[in-house]
mmCIF file of C-alpha atoms in Angstrom:
data_model
loop_
_atom_site.group_PDB
_atom_site.id
_atom_site.type_symbol
_atom_site.label_atom_id
_atom_site.label_comp_id
_atom_site.label_asym_id
_atom_site.label_seq_id
_atom_site.Cartn_x
_atom_site.Cartn_y
_atom_site.Cartn_z
ATOM 1 C CA UNK A 1 11.440 12.336 -0.617
ATOM 2 C CA UNK A 2 11.654 10.330 2.609
ATOM 3 C CA UNK A 3 13.597 7.092 2.092
ATOM 4 C CA UNK A 4 12.599 4.038 4.117
ATOM 5 C CA UNK A 5 15.277 1.409 4.722
ATOM 6 C CA UNK A 6 14.297 -2.001 6.071
ATOM 7 C CA UNK A 7 16.590 -4.607 7.521
ATOM 8 C CA UNK A 8 17.188 -7.387 7.069
ATOM 9 C CA UNK A 9 15.947 -7.880 3.510
ATOM 10 C CA UNK A 10 15.272 -11.517 4.381
ATOM 11 C CA UNK A 11 15.506 -13.838 7.347
ATOM 12 C CA UNK A 12 14.987 -17.491 8.143
ATOM 13 C CA UNK A 13 13.228 -18.435 11.349
ATOM 14 C CA UNK A 14 11.436 -21.340 12.967
ATOM 15 C CA UNK A 15 7.915 -21.594 14.287
ATOM 16 C CA UNK A 16 7.910 -20.216 17.807
ATOM 17 C CA UNK A 17 10.855 -17.866 17.253
ATOM 18 C CA UNK A 18 10.791 -14.212 18.200
ATOM 19 C CA UNK A 19 11.361 -12.134 15.081
ATOM 20 C CA UNK A 20 12.328 -8.470 14.846
ATOM 21 C CA UNK A 21 12.340 -6.344 11.692
ATOM 22 C CA UNK A 22 13.596 -2.782 11.661
ATOM 23 C CA UNK A 23 12.854 0.206 9.451
ATOM 24 C CA UNK A 24 14.685 3.512 9.350
ATOM 25 C CA UNK A 25 13.383 6.751 7.858
ATOM 26 C CA UNK A 26 15.754 9.205 6.206
ATOM 27 C CA UNK A 27 14.209 12.004 8.249
ATOM 28 C CA UNK A 28 11.961 12.276 11.276
ATOM 29 C CA UNK A 29 8.382 11.166 10.713
ATOM 30 C CA UNK A 30 7.091 11.125 14.316
ATOM 31 C CA UNK A 31 4.706 8.147 14.368
ATOM 32 C CA UNK A 32 3.280 8.598 10.860
ATOM 33 C CA UNK A 33 4.293 5.027 10.134
ATOM 34 C CA UNK A 34 2.701 1.710 9.193
ATOM 35 C CA UNK A 35 3.537 -1.977 8.667
ATOM 36 C CA UNK A 36 1.970 -4.301 6.091
ATOM 37 C CA UNK A 37 2.115 -8.058 5.499
ATOM 38 C CA UNK A 38 2.027 -9.588 2.039
ATOM 39 C CA UNK A 39 1.747 -13.296 1.321
ATOM 40 C CA UNK A 40 2.727 -14.705 -2.085
ATOM 41 C CA UNK A 41 0.291 -13.824 -4.865
ATOM 42 C CA UNK A 42 -1.899 -11.898 -2.416
ATOM 43 C CA UNK A 43 -2.602 -8.232 -1.765
ATOM 44 C CA UNK A 44 -0.865 -6.559 1.178
ATOM 45 C CA UNK A 45 -2.720 -6.379 4.457
ATOM 46 C CA UNK A 46 -2.524 -3.650 7.085
ATOM 47 C CA UNK A 47 -0.927 -4.780 10.363
ATOM 48 C CA UNK A 48 0.025 -1.694 12.341
ATOM 49 C CA UNK A 49 -0.488 2.051 11.979
ATOM 50 C CA UNK A 50 0.634 5.067 13.994
ATOM 51 C CA UNK A 51 3.802 3.026 14.632
ATOM 52 C CA UNK A 52 2.277 0.863 17.362
ATOM 53 C CA UNK A 53 -1.514 0.536 16.921
ATOM 54 C CA UNK A 54 -2.682 -2.893 15.819
ATOM 55 C CA UNK A 55 -5.186 -2.947 12.985
ATOM 56 C CA UNK A 56 -8.443 -4.611 14.005
ATOM 57 C CA UNK A 57 -8.214 -8.390 13.797
ATOM 58 C CA UNK A 58 -4.407 -8.586 13.837
ATOM 59 C CA UNK A 59 -3.111 -11.123 16.387
ATOM 60 C CA UNK A 60 -1.506 -9.722 19.521
ATOM 61 C CA UNK A 61 1.778 -11.531 18.802
ATOM 62 C CA UNK A 62 2.478 -8.646 16.416
ATOM 63 C CA UNK A 63 3.710 -5.400 17.942
ATOM 64 C CA UNK A 64 5.264 -2.203 16.676
ATOM 65 C CA UNK A 65 7.385 0.435 18.319
ATOM 66 C CA UNK A 66 9.428 3.502 17.528
ATOM 67 C CA UNK A 67 9.126 7.132 16.596
ATOM 68 C CA UNK A 68 11.164 9.684 14.720
ATOM 69 C CA UNK A 69 13.445 7.700 12.436
ATOM 70 C CA UNK A 70 13.698 4.207 13.927
ATOM 71 C CA UNK A 71 10.904 1.648 14.008
ATOM 72 C CA UNK A 72 10.546 -2.023 14.870
ATOM 73 C CA UNK A 73 8.072 -4.774 14.075
ATOM 74 C CA UNK A 74 8.185 -7.720 16.455
ATOM 75 C CA UNK A 75 6.480 -11.086 16.125
ATOM 76 C CA UNK A 76 6.671 -12.595 19.583
ATOM 77 C CA UNK A 77 6.158 -16.233 18.557
ATOM 78 C CA UNK A 78 6.272 -16.908 14.824
ATOM 79 C CA UNK A 79 3.368 -18.946 13.480
ATOM 80 C CA UNK A 80 3.181 -20.852 10.174
ATOM 81 C CA UNK A 81 0.796 -18.259 8.730
ATOM 82 C CA UNK A 82 3.303 -15.452 9.444
ATOM 83 C CA UNK A 83 5.727 -16.499 6.725
ATOM 84 C CA UNK A 84 5.381 -13.578 4.347
ATOM 85 C CA UNK A 85 7.002 -10.333 3.219
ATOM 86 C CA UNK A 86 6.657 -7.315 5.495
ATOM 87 C CA UNK A 87 6.757 -3.695 4.326
ATOM 88 C CA UNK A 88 7.048 -0.466 6.258
ATOM 89 C CA UNK A 89 5.566 2.835 5.054
ATOM 90 C CA UNK A 90 5.770 6.478 6.031
ATOM 91 C CA UNK A 91 2.820 8.806 5.657
ATOM 92 C CA UNK A 92 4.373 11.954 7.066
ATOM 93 C CA UNK A 93 4.693 13.587 3.652
ATOM 94 C CA UNK A 94 4.204 13.072 -0.062
ATOM 95 C CA UNK A 95 5.254 11.042 -1.876
ATOM 96 C CA UNK A 96 4.162 8.254 0.419
ATOM 97 C CA UNK A 97 7.028 5.772 0.481
ATOM 98 C CA UNK A 98 7.604 2.140 1.409
ATOM 99 C CA UNK A 99 10.594 0.198 2.577
ATOM 100 C CA UNK A 100 12.038 -2.466 0.305
ATOM 101 C CA UNK A 101 10.479 -5.336 2.227
ATOM 102 C CA UNK A 102 11.626 -8.112 4.544
ATOM 103 C CA UNK A 103 10.922 -11.689 3.492
ATOM 104 C CA UNK A 104 10.415 -14.031 6.439
ATOM 105 C CA UNK A 105 11.130 -17.615 5.403
ATOM 106 C CA UNK A 106 10.921 -20.959 7.113
ATOM 107 C CA UNK A 107 14.211 -22.273 8.535
ATOM 108 C CA UNK B 1 -17.640 -6.693 4.672
ATOM 109 C CA UNK B 2 -15.294 -4.258 2.960
ATOM 110 C CA UNK B 3 -14.602 -5.108 -0.677
ATOM 111 C CA UNK B 4 -12.470 -3.383 -3.275
ATOM 112 C CA UNK B 5 -12.511 -5.007 -6.701
ATOM 113 C CA UNK B 6 -10.229 -3.731 -9.445
ATOM 114 C CA UNK B 7 -10.761 -4.276 -13.147
ATOM 115 C CA UNK B 8 -9.528 -2.982 -16.479
ATOM 116 C CA UNK B 9 -5.997 -4.319 -16.526
ATOM 117 C CA UNK B 10 -4.438 -5.965 -19.538
ATOM 118 C CA UNK B 11 -1.742 -5.825 -22.186
ATOM 119 C CA UNK B 12 -1.089 -2.465 -23.846
ATOM 120 C CA UNK B 13 1.628 -1.173 -26.149
ATOM 121 C CA UNK B 14 4.077 1.518 -25.049
ATOM 122 C CA UNK B 15 2.523 4.927 -25.555
ATOM 123 C CA UNK B 16 -0.958 3.531 -25.146
ATOM 124 C CA UNK B 17 -3.678 4.214 -22.607
ATOM 125 C CA UNK B 18 -5.683 2.168 -20.140
ATOM 126 C CA UNK B 19 -8.329 2.972 -17.541
ATOM 127 C CA UNK B 20 -8.539 0.945 -14.350
ATOM 128 C CA UNK B 21 -11.652 0.835 -12.190
ATOM 129 C CA UNK B 22 -12.189 -0.106 -8.572
ATOM 130 C CA UNK B 23 -15.652 -1.015 -7.307
ATOM 131 C CA UNK B 24 -16.060 -0.467 -3.604
ATOM 132 C CA UNK B 25 -18.561 -1.762 -1.054
ATOM 133 C CA UNK B 26 -18.858 -2.221 2.680
ATOM 134 C CA UNK B 27 -17.952 1.297 3.766
ATOM 135 C CA UNK B 28 -19.022 4.855 3.018
ATOM 136 C CA UNK B 29 -16.906 5.448 -0.055
ATOM 137 C CA UNK B 30 -17.674 9.140 -0.326
ATOM 138 C CA UNK B 31 -16.208 9.860 3.120
ATOM 139 C CA UNK B 32 -12.794 8.439 2.412
ATOM 140 C CA UNK B 33 -9.519 9.075 0.650
ATOM 141 C CA UNK B 34 -8.650 6.481 -1.984
ATOM 142 C CA UNK B 35 -5.253 5.583 -3.372
ATOM 143 C CA UNK B 36 -3.606 3.474 -6.027
ATOM 144 C CA UNK B 37 -0.465 1.488 -5.183
ATOM 145 C CA UNK B 38 1.457 -0.647 -7.660
ATOM 146 C CA UNK B 39 3.961 -3.490 -7.524
ATOM 147 C CA UNK B 40 6.237 -4.379 -10.421
ATOM 148 C CA UNK B 41 6.922 -8.100 -10.882
ATOM 149 C CA UNK B 42 9.183 -9.353 -8.080
ATOM 150 C CA UNK B 43 9.553 -5.851 -6.651
ATOM 151 C CA UNK B 44 8.288 -3.840 -3.693
ATOM 152 C CA UNK B 45 5.338 -1.503 -3.288
ATOM 153 C CA UNK B 46 5.169 1.909 -4.956
ATOM 154 C CA UNK B 47 2.534 4.530 -4.181
ATOM 155 C CA UNK B 48 0.941 5.921 -7.344
ATOM 156 C CA UNK B 49 -1.471 8.579 -6.153
ATOM 157 C CA UNK B 50 -4.425 9.673 -4.050
ATOM 158 C CA UNK B 51 -7.796 11.334 -4.354
ATOM 159 C CA UNK B 52 -9.209 13.011 -1.297
ATOM 160 C CA UNK B 53 -12.913 13.082 -0.468
ATOM 161 C CA UNK B 54 -15.573 15.661 -1.310
ATOM 162 C CA UNK B 55 -14.985 17.458 1.997
ATOM 163 C CA UNK B 56 -11.453 18.056 0.777
ATOM 164 C CA UNK B 57 -12.515 19.055 -2.724
ATOM 165 C CA UNK B 58 -11.443 15.790 -4.347
ATOM 166 C CA UNK B 59 -7.882 17.089 -4.545
ATOM 167 C CA UNK B 60 -5.235 14.703 -5.794
ATOM 168 C CA UNK B 61 -1.571 13.836 -5.213
ATOM 169 C CA UNK B 62 0.691 11.842 -7.510
ATOM 170 C CA UNK B 63 4.068 10.184 -7.495
ATOM 171 C CA UNK B 64 6.608 11.982 -9.654
ATOM 172 C CA UNK B 65 6.945 8.905 -11.875
ATOM 173 C CA UNK B 66 3.321 9.176 -13.053
ATOM 174 C CA UNK B 67 2.536 12.870 -12.607
ATOM 175 C CA UNK B 68 1.186 14.310 -15.858
ATOM 176 C CA UNK B 69 0.461 10.872 -17.322
ATOM 177 C CA UNK B 70 -1.938 9.327 -14.806
ATOM 178 C CA UNK B 71 -5.183 10.794 -13.479
ATOM 179 C CA UNK B 72 -7.167 9.558 -10.495
ATOM 180 C CA UNK B 73 -10.884 10.262 -10.330
ATOM 181 C CA UNK B 74 -13.918 8.941 -8.518
ATOM 182 C CA UNK B 75 -17.684 8.680 -8.867
ATOM 183 C CA UNK B 76 -19.173 8.760 -5.400
ATOM 184 C CA UNK B 77 -22.660 8.066 -6.768
ATOM 185 C CA UNK B 78 -21.450 4.699 -8.087
ATOM 186 C CA UNK B 79 -18.806 3.876 -5.462
ATOM 187 C CA UNK B 80 -16.188 3.725 -8.193
ATOM 188 C CA UNK B 81 -12.538 4.786 -8.247
ATOM 189 C CA UNK B 82 -10.628 5.222 -11.498
ATOM 190 C CA UNK B 83 -7.048 5.404 -12.692
ATOM 191 C CA UNK B 84 -6.623 6.801 -16.197
ATOM 192 C CA UNK B 85 -3.162 5.886 -17.473
ATOM 193 C CA UNK B 86 -1.815 7.604 -20.589
ATOM 194 C CA UNK B 87 1.550 7.536 -22.361
ATOM 195 C CA UNK B 88 2.275 4.183 -20.788
ATOM 196 C CA UNK B 89 5.859 2.999 -20.496
ATOM 197 C CA UNK B 90 7.290 -0.491 -20.061
ATOM 198 C CA UNK B 91 8.249 0.470 -16.504
ATOM 199 C CA UNK B 92 4.552 0.937 -15.685
ATOM 200 C CA UNK B 93 4.138 -2.845 -15.887
ATOM 201 C CA UNK B 94 2.846 -3.865 -12.463
ATOM 202 C CA UNK B 95 -0.010 -5.149 -10.375
ATOM 203 C CA UNK B 96 -2.169 -2.151 -9.514
ATOM 204 C CA UNK B 97 -3.948 -2.134 -6.171
ATOM 205 C CA UNK B 98 -6.852 0.083 -5.166
ATOM 206 C CA UNK B 99 -6.691 1.021 -1.493
ATOM 207 C CA UNK B 100 -8.921 2.692 1.072
ATOM 208 C CA UNK B 101 -6.706 5.191 2.842
ATOM 209 C CA UNK B 102 -7.245 6.639 6.274
ATOM 210 C CA UNK B 103 -7.164 10.452 6.150
ATOM 211 C CA UNK B 104 -3.887 10.335 8.052
ATOM 212 C CA UNK B 105 -2.326 8.439 5.169
ATOM 213 C CA UNK B 106 -1.988 4.726 5.802
ATOM 214 C CA UNK B 107 -3.763 2.067 3.746
ATOM 215 C CA UNK B 108 -6.608 0.429 5.663
ATOM 216 C CA UNK B 109 -7.863 -2.036 3.044
ATOM 217 C CA UNK B 110 -6.535 -3.272 -0.283
ATOM 218 C CA UNK B 111 -8.167 -4.748 -3.359
ATOM 219 C CA UNK B 112 -6.880 -7.946 -4.936
ATOM 220 C CA UNK B 113 -5.180 -6.039 -7.748
ATOM 221 C CA UNK B 114 -5.330 -5.911 -11.529
ATOM 222 C CA UNK B 115 -2.326 -6.639 -13.747
ATOM 223 C CA UNK B 116 -1.119 -4.089 -16.276
ATOM 224 C CA UNK B 117 1.505 -5.153 -18.798
ATOM 225 C CA UNK B 118 3.080 -2.598 -21.130
ATOM 226 C CA UNK B 119 4.886 -4.339 -23.948
ATOM 227 C CA UNK B 120 5.195 -4.297 -27.705
#
C-alpha cells in the first residue's frame, strides 16, 4: 500500500496569512494526487486533482504543486472560511489512500 | 445540481448486517465510477471500495479491511448505489460517504454521509 504522510498535523494561522501544507507519498505516484477540504460536521469537498488542477468553483487562492512523492497545498491569503481540515489522497494504485489530515485553526 | 443522498445507517450489533443506499441525481450515474469512503469518529478518511461503470463491467475493488464482508452494487435504472455490510465489527463504526469518482480515481462529489454504529 502507498502511505501518505501529511505535515504538519495542525497549524494556527491568521486571516491573510500564506499557508503551506505538505504531503509525501511512500512511493512515486506521478500526479495521481488530490486535495480535499473538510469543515466540522460536513462532508469533504474536492479542491485539487492531478496535483495542481483546481476543481471547478474553488477559489484561486488555493494552489497545488508537486509530482512523484512530494506535494504541496498553498493558500495564498487565508480567509475565515478556509479554517478546516485538509486531506491529501493518492489514486495511483489500490487501495486508494489518504493522508492523516492537517487541521488549520485560527490563531 | 449534483446530489448524493445516503441512507440506511443506524445502530447494529457486532456480527450483524446493514445495507446502505445512496440516491444520486444531477449527473449521468450510469457513466461513472462510484465509491464509498468512511470516517471513524475523530479520525481521518478511509477508502472502502469502488464499483466501476457498465463499460467496465461493474467490476469492484475493496479495501483489505472490508474485503469479503462488504459488497458494493448499483442499480443504474434507479440511480442507486448500495453498500451491503455483513459480519460487522466495532471498528466499522464510522460515517459512511457515497462519492462520485472520476475514472482516474479522485472523488469529485461527496454525499452528506450516513452514520453506522456497531455496538452491543
